CSV table of C-alpha atoms in Angstrom, one decimal:
chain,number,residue,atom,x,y,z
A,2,UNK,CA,84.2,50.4,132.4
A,3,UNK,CA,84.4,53.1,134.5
A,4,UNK,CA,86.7,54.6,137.5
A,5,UNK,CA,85.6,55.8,140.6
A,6,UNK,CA,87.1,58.5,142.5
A,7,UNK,CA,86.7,59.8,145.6
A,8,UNK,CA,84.2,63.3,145.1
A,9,UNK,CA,85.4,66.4,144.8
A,10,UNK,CA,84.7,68.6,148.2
A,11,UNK,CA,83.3,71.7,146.9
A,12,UNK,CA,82.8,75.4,148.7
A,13,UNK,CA,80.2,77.4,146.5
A,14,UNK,CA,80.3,81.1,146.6
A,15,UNK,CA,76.9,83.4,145.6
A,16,UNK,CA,73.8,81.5,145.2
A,17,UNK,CA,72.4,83.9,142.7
A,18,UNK,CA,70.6,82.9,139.3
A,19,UNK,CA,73.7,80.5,138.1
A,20,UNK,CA,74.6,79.6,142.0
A,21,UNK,CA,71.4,78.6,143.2
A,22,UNK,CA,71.1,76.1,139.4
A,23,UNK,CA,74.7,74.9,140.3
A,24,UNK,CA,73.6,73.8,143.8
A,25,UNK,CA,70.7,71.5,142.4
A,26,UNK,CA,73.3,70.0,139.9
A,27,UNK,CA,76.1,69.8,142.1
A,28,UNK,CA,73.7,67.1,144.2
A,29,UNK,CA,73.5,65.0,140.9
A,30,UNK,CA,77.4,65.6,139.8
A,31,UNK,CA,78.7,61.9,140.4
A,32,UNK,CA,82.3,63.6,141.3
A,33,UNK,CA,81.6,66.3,143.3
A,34,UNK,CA,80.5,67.0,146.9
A,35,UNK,CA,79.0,70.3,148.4
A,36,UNK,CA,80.5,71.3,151.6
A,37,UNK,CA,79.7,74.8,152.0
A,38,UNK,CA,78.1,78.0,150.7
A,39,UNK,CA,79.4,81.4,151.0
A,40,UNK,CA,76.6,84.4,150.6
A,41,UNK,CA,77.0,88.5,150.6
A,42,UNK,CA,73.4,88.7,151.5
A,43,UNK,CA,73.0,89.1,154.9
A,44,UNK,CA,69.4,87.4,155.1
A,45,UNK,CA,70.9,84.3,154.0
A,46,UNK,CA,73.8,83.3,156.1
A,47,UNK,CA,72.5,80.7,158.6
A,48,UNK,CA,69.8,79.1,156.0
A,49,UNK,CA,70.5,75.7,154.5
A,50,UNK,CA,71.7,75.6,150.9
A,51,UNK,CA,69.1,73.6,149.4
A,52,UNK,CA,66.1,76.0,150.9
A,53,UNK,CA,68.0,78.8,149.7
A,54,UNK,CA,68.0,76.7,145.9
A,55,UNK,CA,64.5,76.0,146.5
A,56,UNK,CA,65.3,72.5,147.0
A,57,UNK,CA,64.9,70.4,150.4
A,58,UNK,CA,67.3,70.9,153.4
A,59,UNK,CA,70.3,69.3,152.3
A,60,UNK,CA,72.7,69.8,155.6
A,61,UNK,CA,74.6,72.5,154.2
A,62,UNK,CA,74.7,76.2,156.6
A,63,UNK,CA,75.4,79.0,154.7
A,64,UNK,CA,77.9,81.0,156.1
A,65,UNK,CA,79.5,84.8,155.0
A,66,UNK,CA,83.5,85.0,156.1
A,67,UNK,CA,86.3,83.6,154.2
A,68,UNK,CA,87.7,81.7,157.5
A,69,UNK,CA,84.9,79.7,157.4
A,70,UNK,CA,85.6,79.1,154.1
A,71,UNK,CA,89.6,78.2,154.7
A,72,UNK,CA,88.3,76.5,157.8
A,73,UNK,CA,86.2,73.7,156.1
A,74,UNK,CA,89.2,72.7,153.7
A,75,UNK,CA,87.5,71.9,150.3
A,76,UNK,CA,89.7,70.7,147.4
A,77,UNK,CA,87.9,73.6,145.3
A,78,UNK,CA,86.0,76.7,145.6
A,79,UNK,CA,83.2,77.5,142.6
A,80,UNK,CA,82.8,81.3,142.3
A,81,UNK,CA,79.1,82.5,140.3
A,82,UNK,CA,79.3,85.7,141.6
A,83,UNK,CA,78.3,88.4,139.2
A,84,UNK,CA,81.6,90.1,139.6
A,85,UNK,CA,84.8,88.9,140.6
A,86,UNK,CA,86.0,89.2,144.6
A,87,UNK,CA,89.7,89.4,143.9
A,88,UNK,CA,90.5,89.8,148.2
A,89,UNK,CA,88.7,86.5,148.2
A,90,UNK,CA,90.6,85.1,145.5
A,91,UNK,CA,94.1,85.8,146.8
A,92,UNK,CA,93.0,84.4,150.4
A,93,UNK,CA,91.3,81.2,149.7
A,94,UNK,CA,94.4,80.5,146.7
A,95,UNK,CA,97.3,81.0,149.5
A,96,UNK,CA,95.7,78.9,151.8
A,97,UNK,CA,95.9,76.3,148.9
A,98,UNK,CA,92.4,75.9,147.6
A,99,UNK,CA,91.7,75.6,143.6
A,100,UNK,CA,89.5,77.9,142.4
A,101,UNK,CA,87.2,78.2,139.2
A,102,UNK,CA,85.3,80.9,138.6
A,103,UNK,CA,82.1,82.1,136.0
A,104,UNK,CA,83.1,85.3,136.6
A,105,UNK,CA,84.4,87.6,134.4
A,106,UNK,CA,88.0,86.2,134.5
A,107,UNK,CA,89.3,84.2,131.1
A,108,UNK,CA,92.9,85.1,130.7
A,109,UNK,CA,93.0,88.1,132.9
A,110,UNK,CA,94.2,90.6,130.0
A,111,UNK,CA,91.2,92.5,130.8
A,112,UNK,CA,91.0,92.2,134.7
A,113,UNK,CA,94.7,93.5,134.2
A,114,UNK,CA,94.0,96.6,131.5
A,115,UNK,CA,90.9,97.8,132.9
A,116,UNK,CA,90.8,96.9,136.8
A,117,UNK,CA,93.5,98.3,138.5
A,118,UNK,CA,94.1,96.8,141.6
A,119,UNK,CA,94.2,98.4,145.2
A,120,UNK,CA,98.0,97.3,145.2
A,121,UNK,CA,99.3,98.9,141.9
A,122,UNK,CA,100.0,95.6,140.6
A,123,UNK,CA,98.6,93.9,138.1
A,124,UNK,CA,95.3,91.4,138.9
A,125,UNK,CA,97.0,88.7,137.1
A,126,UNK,CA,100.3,89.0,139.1
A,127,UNK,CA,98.4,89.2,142.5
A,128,UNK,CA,96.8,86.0,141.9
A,129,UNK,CA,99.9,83.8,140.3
A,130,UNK,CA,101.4,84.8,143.4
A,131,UNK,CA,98.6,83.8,145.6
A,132,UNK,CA,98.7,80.4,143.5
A,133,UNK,CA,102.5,79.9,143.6
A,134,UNK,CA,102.4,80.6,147.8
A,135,UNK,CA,99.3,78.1,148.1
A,136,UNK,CA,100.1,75.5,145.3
A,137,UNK,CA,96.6,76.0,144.1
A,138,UNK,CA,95.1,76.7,140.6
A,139,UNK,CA,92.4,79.3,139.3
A,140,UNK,CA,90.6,78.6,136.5
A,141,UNK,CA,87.9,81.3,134.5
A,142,UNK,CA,85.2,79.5,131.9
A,143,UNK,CA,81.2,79.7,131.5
A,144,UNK,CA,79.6,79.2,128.5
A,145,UNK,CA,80.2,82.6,126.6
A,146,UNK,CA,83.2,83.8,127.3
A,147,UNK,CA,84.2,80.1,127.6
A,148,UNK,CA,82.9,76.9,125.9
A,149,UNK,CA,81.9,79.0,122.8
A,150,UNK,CA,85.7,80.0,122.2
A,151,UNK,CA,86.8,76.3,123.0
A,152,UNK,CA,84.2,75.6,120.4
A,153,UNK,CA,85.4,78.1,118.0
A,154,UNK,CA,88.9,76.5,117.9
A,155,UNK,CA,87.9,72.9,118.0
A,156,UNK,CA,86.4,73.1,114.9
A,157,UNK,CA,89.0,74.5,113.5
A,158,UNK,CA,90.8,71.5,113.8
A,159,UNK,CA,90.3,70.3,109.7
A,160,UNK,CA,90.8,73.4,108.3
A,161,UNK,CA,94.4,74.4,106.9
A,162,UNK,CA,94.7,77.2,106.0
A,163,UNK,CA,92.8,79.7,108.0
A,164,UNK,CA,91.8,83.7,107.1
A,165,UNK,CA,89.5,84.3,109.7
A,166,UNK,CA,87.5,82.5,113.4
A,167,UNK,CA,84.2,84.1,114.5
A,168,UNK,CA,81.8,83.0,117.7
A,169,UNK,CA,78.7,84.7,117.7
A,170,UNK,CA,76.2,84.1,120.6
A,171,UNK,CA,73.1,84.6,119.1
A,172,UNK,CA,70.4,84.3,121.8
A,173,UNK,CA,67.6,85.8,123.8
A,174,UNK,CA,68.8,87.2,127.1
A,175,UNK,CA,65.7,87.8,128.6
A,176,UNK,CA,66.4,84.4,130.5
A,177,UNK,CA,68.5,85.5,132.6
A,178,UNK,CA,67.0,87.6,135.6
A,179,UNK,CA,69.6,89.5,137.1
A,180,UNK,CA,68.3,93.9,137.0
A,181,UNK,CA,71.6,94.8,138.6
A,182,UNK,CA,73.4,93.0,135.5
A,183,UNK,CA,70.9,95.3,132.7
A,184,UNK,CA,71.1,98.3,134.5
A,185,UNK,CA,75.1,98.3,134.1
A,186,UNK,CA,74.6,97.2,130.6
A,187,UNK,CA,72.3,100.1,130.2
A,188,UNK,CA,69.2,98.0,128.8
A,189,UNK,CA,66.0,100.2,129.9
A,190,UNK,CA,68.1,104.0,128.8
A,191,UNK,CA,67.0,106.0,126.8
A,192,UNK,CA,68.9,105.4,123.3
A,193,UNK,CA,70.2,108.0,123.1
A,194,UNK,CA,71.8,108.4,126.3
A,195,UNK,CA,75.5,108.7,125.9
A,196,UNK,CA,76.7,106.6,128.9
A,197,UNK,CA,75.3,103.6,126.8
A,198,UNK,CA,78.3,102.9,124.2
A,199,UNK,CA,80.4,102.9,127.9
A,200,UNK,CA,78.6,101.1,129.8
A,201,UNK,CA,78.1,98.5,127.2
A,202,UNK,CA,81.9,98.3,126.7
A,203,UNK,CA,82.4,97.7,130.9
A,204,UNK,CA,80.3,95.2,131.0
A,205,UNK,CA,81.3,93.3,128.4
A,206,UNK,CA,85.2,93.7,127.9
A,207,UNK,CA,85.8,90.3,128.9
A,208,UNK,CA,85.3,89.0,125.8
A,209,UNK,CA,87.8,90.8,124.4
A,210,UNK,CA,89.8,88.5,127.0
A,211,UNK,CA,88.0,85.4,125.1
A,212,UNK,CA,89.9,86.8,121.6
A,213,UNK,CA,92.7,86.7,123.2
A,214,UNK,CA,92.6,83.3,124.5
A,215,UNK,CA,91.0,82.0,120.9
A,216,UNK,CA,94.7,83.8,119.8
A,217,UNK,CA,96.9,82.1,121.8
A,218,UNK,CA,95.5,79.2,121.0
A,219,UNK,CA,96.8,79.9,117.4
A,220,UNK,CA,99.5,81.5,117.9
A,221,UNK,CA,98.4,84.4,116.6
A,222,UNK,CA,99.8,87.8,118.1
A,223,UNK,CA,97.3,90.6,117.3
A,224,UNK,CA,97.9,94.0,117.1
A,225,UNK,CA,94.2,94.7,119.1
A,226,UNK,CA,91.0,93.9,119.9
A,227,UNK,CA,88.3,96.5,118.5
A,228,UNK,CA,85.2,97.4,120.0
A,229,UNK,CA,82.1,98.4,117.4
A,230,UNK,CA,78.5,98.1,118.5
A,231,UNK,CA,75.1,98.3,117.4
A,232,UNK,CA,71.8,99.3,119.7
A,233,UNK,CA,67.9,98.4,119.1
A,234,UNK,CA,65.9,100.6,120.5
A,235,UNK,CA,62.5,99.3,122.0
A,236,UNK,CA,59.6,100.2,119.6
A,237,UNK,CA,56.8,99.8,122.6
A,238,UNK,CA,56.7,99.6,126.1
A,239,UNK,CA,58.2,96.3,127.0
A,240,UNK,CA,57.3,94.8,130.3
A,241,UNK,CA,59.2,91.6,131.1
A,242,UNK,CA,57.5,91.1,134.9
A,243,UNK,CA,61.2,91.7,136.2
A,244,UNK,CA,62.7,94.4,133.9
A,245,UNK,CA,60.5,97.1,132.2
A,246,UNK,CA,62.0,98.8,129.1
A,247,UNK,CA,60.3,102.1,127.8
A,248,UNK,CA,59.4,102.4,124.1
A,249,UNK,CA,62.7,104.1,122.5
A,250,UNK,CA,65.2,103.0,125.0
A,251,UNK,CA,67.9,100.1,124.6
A,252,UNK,CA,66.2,96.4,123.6
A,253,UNK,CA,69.1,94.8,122.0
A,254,UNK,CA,72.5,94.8,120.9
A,255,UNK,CA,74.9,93.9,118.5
A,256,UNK,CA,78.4,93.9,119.7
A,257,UNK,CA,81.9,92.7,118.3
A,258,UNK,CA,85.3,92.6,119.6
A,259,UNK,CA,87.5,92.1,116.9
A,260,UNK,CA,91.1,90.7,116.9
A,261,UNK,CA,93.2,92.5,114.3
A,262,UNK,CA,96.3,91.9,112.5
A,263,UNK,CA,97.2,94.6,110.3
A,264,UNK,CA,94.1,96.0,110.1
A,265,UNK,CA,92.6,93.2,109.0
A,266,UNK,CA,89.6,90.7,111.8
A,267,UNK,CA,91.0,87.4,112.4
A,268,UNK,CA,89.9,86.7,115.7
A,269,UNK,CA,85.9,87.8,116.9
A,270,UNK,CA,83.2,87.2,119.0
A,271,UNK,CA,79.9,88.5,118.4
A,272,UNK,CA,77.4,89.3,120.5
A,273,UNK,CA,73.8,89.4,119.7
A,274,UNK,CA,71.7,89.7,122.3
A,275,UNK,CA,67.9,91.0,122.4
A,276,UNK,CA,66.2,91.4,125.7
A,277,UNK,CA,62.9,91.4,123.5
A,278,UNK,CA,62.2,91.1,120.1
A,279,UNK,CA,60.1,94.7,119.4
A,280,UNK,CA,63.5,96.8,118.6
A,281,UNK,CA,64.4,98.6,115.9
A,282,UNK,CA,66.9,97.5,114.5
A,283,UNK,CA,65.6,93.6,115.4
A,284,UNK,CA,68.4,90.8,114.8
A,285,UNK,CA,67.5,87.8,113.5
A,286,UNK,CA,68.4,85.5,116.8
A,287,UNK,CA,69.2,81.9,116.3
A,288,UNK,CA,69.0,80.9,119.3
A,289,UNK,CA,72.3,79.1,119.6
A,290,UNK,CA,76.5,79.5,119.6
A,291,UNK,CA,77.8,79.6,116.0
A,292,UNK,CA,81.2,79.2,114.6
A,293,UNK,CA,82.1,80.4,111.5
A,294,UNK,CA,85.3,79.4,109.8
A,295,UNK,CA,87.0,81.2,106.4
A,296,UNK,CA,89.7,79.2,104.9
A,297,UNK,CA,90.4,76.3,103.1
A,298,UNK,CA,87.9,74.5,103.6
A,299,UNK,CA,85.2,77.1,105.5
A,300,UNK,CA,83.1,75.6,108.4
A,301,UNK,CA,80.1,77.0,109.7
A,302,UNK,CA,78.7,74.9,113.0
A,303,UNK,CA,75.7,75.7,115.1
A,304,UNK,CA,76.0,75.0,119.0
A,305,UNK,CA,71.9,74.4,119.5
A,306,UNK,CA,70.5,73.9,123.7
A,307,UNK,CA,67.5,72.2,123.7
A,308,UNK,CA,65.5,71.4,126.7
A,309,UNK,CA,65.2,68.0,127.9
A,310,UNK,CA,61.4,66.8,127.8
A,311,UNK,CA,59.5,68.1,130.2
A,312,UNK,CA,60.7,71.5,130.1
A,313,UNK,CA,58.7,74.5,128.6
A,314,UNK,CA,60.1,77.0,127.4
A,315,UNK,CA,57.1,79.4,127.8
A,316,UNK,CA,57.6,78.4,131.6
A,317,UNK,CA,59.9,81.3,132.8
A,318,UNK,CA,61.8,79.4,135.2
A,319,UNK,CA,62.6,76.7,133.1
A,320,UNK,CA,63.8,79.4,130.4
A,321,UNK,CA,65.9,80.6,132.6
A,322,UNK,CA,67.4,77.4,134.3
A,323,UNK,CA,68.5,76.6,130.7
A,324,UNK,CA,70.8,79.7,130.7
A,325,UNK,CA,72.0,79.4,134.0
A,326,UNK,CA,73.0,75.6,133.6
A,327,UNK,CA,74.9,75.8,130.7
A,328,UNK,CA,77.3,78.9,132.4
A,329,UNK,CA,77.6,76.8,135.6
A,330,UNK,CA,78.2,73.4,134.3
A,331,UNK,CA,81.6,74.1,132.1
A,332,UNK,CA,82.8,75.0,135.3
A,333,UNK,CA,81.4,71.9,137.4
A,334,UNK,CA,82.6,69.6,134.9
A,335,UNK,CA,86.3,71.0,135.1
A,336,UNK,CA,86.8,70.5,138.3
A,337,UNK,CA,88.8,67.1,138.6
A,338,UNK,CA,91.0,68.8,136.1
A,339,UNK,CA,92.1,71.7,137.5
A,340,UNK,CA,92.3,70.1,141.3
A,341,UNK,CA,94.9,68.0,139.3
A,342,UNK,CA,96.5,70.5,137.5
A,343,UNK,CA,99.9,72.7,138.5
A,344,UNK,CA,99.5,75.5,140.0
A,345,UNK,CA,99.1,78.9,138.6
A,346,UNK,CA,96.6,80.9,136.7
A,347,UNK,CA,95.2,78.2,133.8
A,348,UNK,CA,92.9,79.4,130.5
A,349,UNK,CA,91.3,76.6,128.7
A,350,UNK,CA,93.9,76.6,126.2
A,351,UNK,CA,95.8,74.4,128.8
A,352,UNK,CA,93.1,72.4,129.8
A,353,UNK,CA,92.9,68.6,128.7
A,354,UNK,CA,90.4,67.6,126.7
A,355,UNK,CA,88.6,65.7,129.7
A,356,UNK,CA,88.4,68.9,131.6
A,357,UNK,CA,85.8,69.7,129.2
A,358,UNK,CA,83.9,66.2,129.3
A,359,UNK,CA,80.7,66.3,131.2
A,360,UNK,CA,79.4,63.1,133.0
A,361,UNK,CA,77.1,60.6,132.3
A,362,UNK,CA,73.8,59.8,134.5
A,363,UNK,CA,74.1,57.7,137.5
């Protein structure tokens, strides 16, 4: 048996790597409807959305100012920027549209430490406001940060007497296309250029906001979240076709933010990431999201993506649409959820379980 709703009315914004998959699987998202498109690039406002995916026209203009987007009235707005718009957040939430975002935004502890906003308030108070004035909702999830944490404290669920909760992605990141992304990470430096440590901090911080969320999930109040860090430094040339990396500049990585309690890691996320495997030193990558659980009894759980048939992995676009579709869809299938939930800032620690469901085919 199943119930059928009337489809969500969605307004995209960016039609990047992960906006341009989410428009293809919006079409084939039995709850939801694409109503619009907002682009920053100039050369694409006025082009139809599914030209710009690389799909055929599907009757949807592209368009560039947030009145357009107030003016068409969707029940949601899906943000897969690469970083967050927060003028565009507080506009479209007061005029009383939901928004869920892939975006660097999980709890906001981050936005709020390390982002100071043009107003001297806090991001996180800007945007509840925004919420409370509009009666909307804004919602932050992807896949890592995200379903991996969601993961990490589902299984969790038969374990009772717990010491310690790590998520490691373990994966290759070469899928995902985006040079403006690895140049602020600093992939491509030399290794020993000492803006790397930083800039690998900046761009990742969010997932100290994913601890955090893991935390209050368990009621755990931590005293902080560490930053440590390893680099692999390329040991050849590497040229990827879209990124080059010099022999002796950063290749991979091995990060963790680290929730402590005196002194003691209860709370992590790992992240190990190589952009190609010729680094020294080379991580042994899985491929996949794993949880690791100490306690009584331990739990160790491997999230594996595999391609459905047809797609090859040695095919560089389907490598890469893999990636892209599992950050977009935890944010497609939440949708009906957080259109129906109160209004305010939400972390997926008060979603329901169905906001996590996807959907079966047609």
């Amino acid at each position: 048996m199943s119930t059928t709703h009337a489809p969500i009315r969605v307004f995209q914004v960016a039609s990047g790597n992960v906006g341009s998959e989410m428009i293809k699987r919006i079409s084939a998202h039995r709850d939801l409807e694409l109503v619009g498109l907002h682009c920053y690039s100039p050369d694409k406002i006025g082009r139809d959305a599914g030209e710009i995916a690389g799909l055929e026209p599907i009757g949807v203009t592209a368009t560039g100012t947030i009145e357009e987007i107030i003016a068409a009235q969707p029940d949601v707005l899906t943000f897969h920027g690469v970083f967050p718009d927060e003028a565009l957040y507080e506009r479209v939430l007061e005029a009383g549209i939901n928004i869920v975002t892939t975006a660097d935004f999980i709890t906001g502890h981050h936005r709020d430490r390390n982002h100071p906003h043009p107003s001297g308030r806090k991001v996180t108070e800007v945007l509840e406001a925004a919420c409370q004035r509009g009666g909307s909702t804004f919602y932050g999830t992807g896949m890592n940060p995200g379903l991996c944490q969601i993961l990490g404290v589902v299984h969790s669920a038969d374990v009772a007497e717990i010491e310690n909760v790590t998520v490691i992605e373990s994966v290759d990141v070469s899928c995902h296309h985006s040079v403006e992304t690895w140049k602020e990470v600093g992939y491509g430096k030399s290794i020993d250029d000492p803006s790397i440590p930083g800039s690998l901090e900046k761009y990742t911080r969010v997932f100290s906001d994913s601890v955090y969320m893991m935390a209050d999930c368990f009621d755990l109040e931590l005293d902080e979240v560490a930053f440590t860090y390893e680099l692999g430094a390329c040991t050849k040339d590497v040229d990827l076709g879209w990124y080059r990396m010099p022999k002796g500049s950063l290749g991979a990585n091995y990060v963790k933010y680290q929730g402590m309690v005196d002194g003691v890691p209860r709370i992590e996320s790992h992240l190990e990431w190589q952009m190609t495997p010729h680094t020294d030193p080379s991580w042994n990558i899985k491929g996949c999201y794993i949880t690791q659980i100490t306690g009584d009894p331990n739990i160790y759980s491997k999230h594996i993506i595999f391609p459905k048939p047809g797609v090859r992995l040695d095919n560089p676009e389907d490598f890469a649409s893999i990636g892209m579709t599992v950050t977009g869809l935890p944010a497609l299938n939440s949708l009906r959820s957080v259109v129906a939930a109160a209004p305010g800032i939400r972390t997926s620690a008060d979603m329901p379980l169905r906001g996590f469901a996807g959907r079966f085919v047609r």
